[in-house]
Coordinates of C-alpha atoms in Angstrom, one line a residue:
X1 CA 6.4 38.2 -8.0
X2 CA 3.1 36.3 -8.5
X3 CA 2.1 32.8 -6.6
X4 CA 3.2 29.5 -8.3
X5 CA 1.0 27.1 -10.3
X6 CA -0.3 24.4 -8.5
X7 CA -1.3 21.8 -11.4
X8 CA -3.3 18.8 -10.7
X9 CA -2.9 15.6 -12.0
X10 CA -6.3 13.8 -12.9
X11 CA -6.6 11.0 -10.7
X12 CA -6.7 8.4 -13.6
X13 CA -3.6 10.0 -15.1
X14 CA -1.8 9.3 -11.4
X15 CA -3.2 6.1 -11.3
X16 CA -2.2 5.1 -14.7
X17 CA 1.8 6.3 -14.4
X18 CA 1.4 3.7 -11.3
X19 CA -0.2 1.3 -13.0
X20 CA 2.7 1.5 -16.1
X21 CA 6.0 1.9 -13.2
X22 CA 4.4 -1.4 -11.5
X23 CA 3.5 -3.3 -14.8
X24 CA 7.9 -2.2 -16.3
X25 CA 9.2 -3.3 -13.1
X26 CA 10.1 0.4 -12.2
X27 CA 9.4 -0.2 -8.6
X28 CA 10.9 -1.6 -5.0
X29 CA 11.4 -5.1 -5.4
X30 CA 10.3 -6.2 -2.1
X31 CA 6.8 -5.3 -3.0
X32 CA 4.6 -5.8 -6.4
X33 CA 0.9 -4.1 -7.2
X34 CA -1.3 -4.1 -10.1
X35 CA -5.4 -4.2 -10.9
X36 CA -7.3 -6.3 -9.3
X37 CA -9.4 -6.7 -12.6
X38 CA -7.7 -5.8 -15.7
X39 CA -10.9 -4.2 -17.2
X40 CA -11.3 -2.1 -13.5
X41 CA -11.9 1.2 -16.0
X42 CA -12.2 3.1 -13.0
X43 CA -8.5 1.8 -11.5
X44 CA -9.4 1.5 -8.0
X45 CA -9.1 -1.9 -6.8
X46 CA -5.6 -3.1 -6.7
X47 CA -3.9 -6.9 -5.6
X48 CA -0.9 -6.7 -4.0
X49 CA 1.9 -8.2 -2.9
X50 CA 4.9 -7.8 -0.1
X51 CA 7.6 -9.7 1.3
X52 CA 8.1 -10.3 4.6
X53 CA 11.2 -7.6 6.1
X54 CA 14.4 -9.1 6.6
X55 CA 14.6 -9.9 10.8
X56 CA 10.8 -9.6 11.1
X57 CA 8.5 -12.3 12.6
X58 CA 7.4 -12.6 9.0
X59 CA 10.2 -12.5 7.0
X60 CA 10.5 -14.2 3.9
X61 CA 6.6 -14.8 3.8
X62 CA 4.3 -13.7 0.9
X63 CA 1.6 -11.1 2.1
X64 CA -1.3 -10.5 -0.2
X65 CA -3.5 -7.4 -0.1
X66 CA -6.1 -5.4 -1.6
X67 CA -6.0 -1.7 -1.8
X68 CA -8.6 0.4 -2.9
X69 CA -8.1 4.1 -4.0
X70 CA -11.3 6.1 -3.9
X71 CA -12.7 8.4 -6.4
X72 CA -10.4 11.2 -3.9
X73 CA -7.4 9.7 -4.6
X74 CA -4.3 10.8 -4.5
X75 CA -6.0 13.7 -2.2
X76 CA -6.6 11.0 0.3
X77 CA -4.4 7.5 0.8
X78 CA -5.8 4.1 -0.6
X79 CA -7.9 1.9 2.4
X80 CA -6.0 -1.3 2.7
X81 CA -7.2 -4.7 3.7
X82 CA -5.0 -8.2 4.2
X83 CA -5.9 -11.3 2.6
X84 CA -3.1 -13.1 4.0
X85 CA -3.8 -13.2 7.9
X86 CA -1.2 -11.7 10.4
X87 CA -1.2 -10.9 14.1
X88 CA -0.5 -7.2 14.2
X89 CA -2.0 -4.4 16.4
X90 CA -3.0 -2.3 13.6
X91 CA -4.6 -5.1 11.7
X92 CA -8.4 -5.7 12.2
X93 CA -10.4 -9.2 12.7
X94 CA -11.5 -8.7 9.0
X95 CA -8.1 -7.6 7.6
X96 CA -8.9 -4.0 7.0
X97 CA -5.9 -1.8 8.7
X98 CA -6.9 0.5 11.6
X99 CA -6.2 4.0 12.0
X100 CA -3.5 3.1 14.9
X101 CA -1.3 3.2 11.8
X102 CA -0.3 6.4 10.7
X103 CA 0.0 6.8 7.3
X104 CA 2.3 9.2 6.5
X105 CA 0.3 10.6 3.8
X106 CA 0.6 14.0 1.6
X107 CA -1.0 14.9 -1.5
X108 CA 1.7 17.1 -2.5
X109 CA 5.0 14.8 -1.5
X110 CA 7.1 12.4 -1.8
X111 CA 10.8 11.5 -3.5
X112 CA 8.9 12.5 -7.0
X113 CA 6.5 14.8 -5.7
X114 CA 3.7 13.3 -4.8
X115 CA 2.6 10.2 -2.7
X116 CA 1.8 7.2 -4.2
X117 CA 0.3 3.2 -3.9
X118 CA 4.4 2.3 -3.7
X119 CA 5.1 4.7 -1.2
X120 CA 1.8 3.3 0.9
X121 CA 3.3 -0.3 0.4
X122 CA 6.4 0.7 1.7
X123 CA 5.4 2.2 4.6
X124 CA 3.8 -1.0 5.8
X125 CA 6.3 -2.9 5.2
X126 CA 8.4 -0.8 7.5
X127 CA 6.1 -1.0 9.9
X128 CA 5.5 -5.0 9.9
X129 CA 9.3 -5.1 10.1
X130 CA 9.3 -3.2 13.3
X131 CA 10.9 -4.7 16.2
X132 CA 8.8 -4.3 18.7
X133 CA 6.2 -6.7 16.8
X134 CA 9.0 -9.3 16.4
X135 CA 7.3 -11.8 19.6
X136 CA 3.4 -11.8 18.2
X137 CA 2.3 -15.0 17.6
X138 CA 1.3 -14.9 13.7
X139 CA -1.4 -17.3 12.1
X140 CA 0.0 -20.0 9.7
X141 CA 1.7 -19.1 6.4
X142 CA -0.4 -19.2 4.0
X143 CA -3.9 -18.5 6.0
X144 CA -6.4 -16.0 4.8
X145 CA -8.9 -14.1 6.0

């Protein structure tokens, strides 16, 4: 029996299936992403957008983001940094998110096989929405960093 065929996507290629499920609504709800720049040829700099989790000290609230996915992408996960300021351990002075979160990132995996900018979204949601950050003190809606 011989090995199985790894095949690799090209990183645009990824990017661009993301870019197409986001722009058709094929994606969760609570959380919305597209370029930053509609001419970004290079598709790395991407504006987005969750709500607040249900029972969470922000719930309800718009967060804005930028995420950037490097020329390494989907090999390594997209650097994240708020624009909407919040009060959160992992969260810098400057917005940009801190190792203390753990990404859960894989190359390889996901529900369809491979991780993605939705799948990063979601993951920070679920942790914003954690409980044990339900007492922080958080900035006023709708102030920015």
């Amino acid at each position: 029996m011989g090995s199985a065929e790894v095949v690799v996507v090209p990183r645009n290629f990824q990017l661009l299936d993301e870019l197409e499920s986001a722009e058709h609504g094929k994606t969760d709800l609570n959380i919305s992403y597209g370029l930053a720049q509609p001419d970004d040829i290079t598709l790395s700099n991407w504006q987005c957008s969750i709500i607040g989790p249900i029972g969470s000290i922000i719930e309800g609230r718009i967060i804005s983001l930028l995420l950037h996915c490097g020329s390494d992408y989907p090999q390594r996960p997209p650097e994240f940094q708020f624009q909407t300021k919040l009060n959160f351990p992992f969260i810098a002075s400057d917005g940009k998110v801190t190792s203390s979160f753990k990404l859960k990132w894989n190359s390889k995996m996901n529900l369809e096989g491979k991780m993605n900018i939705e799948g990063a979204l979601s993951q920070l949601r679920r942790e914003l929405a954690k409980s044990e950050y339900r007492k922080l003190q958080q900035p006023a809606e709708g102030t920015c960093y």
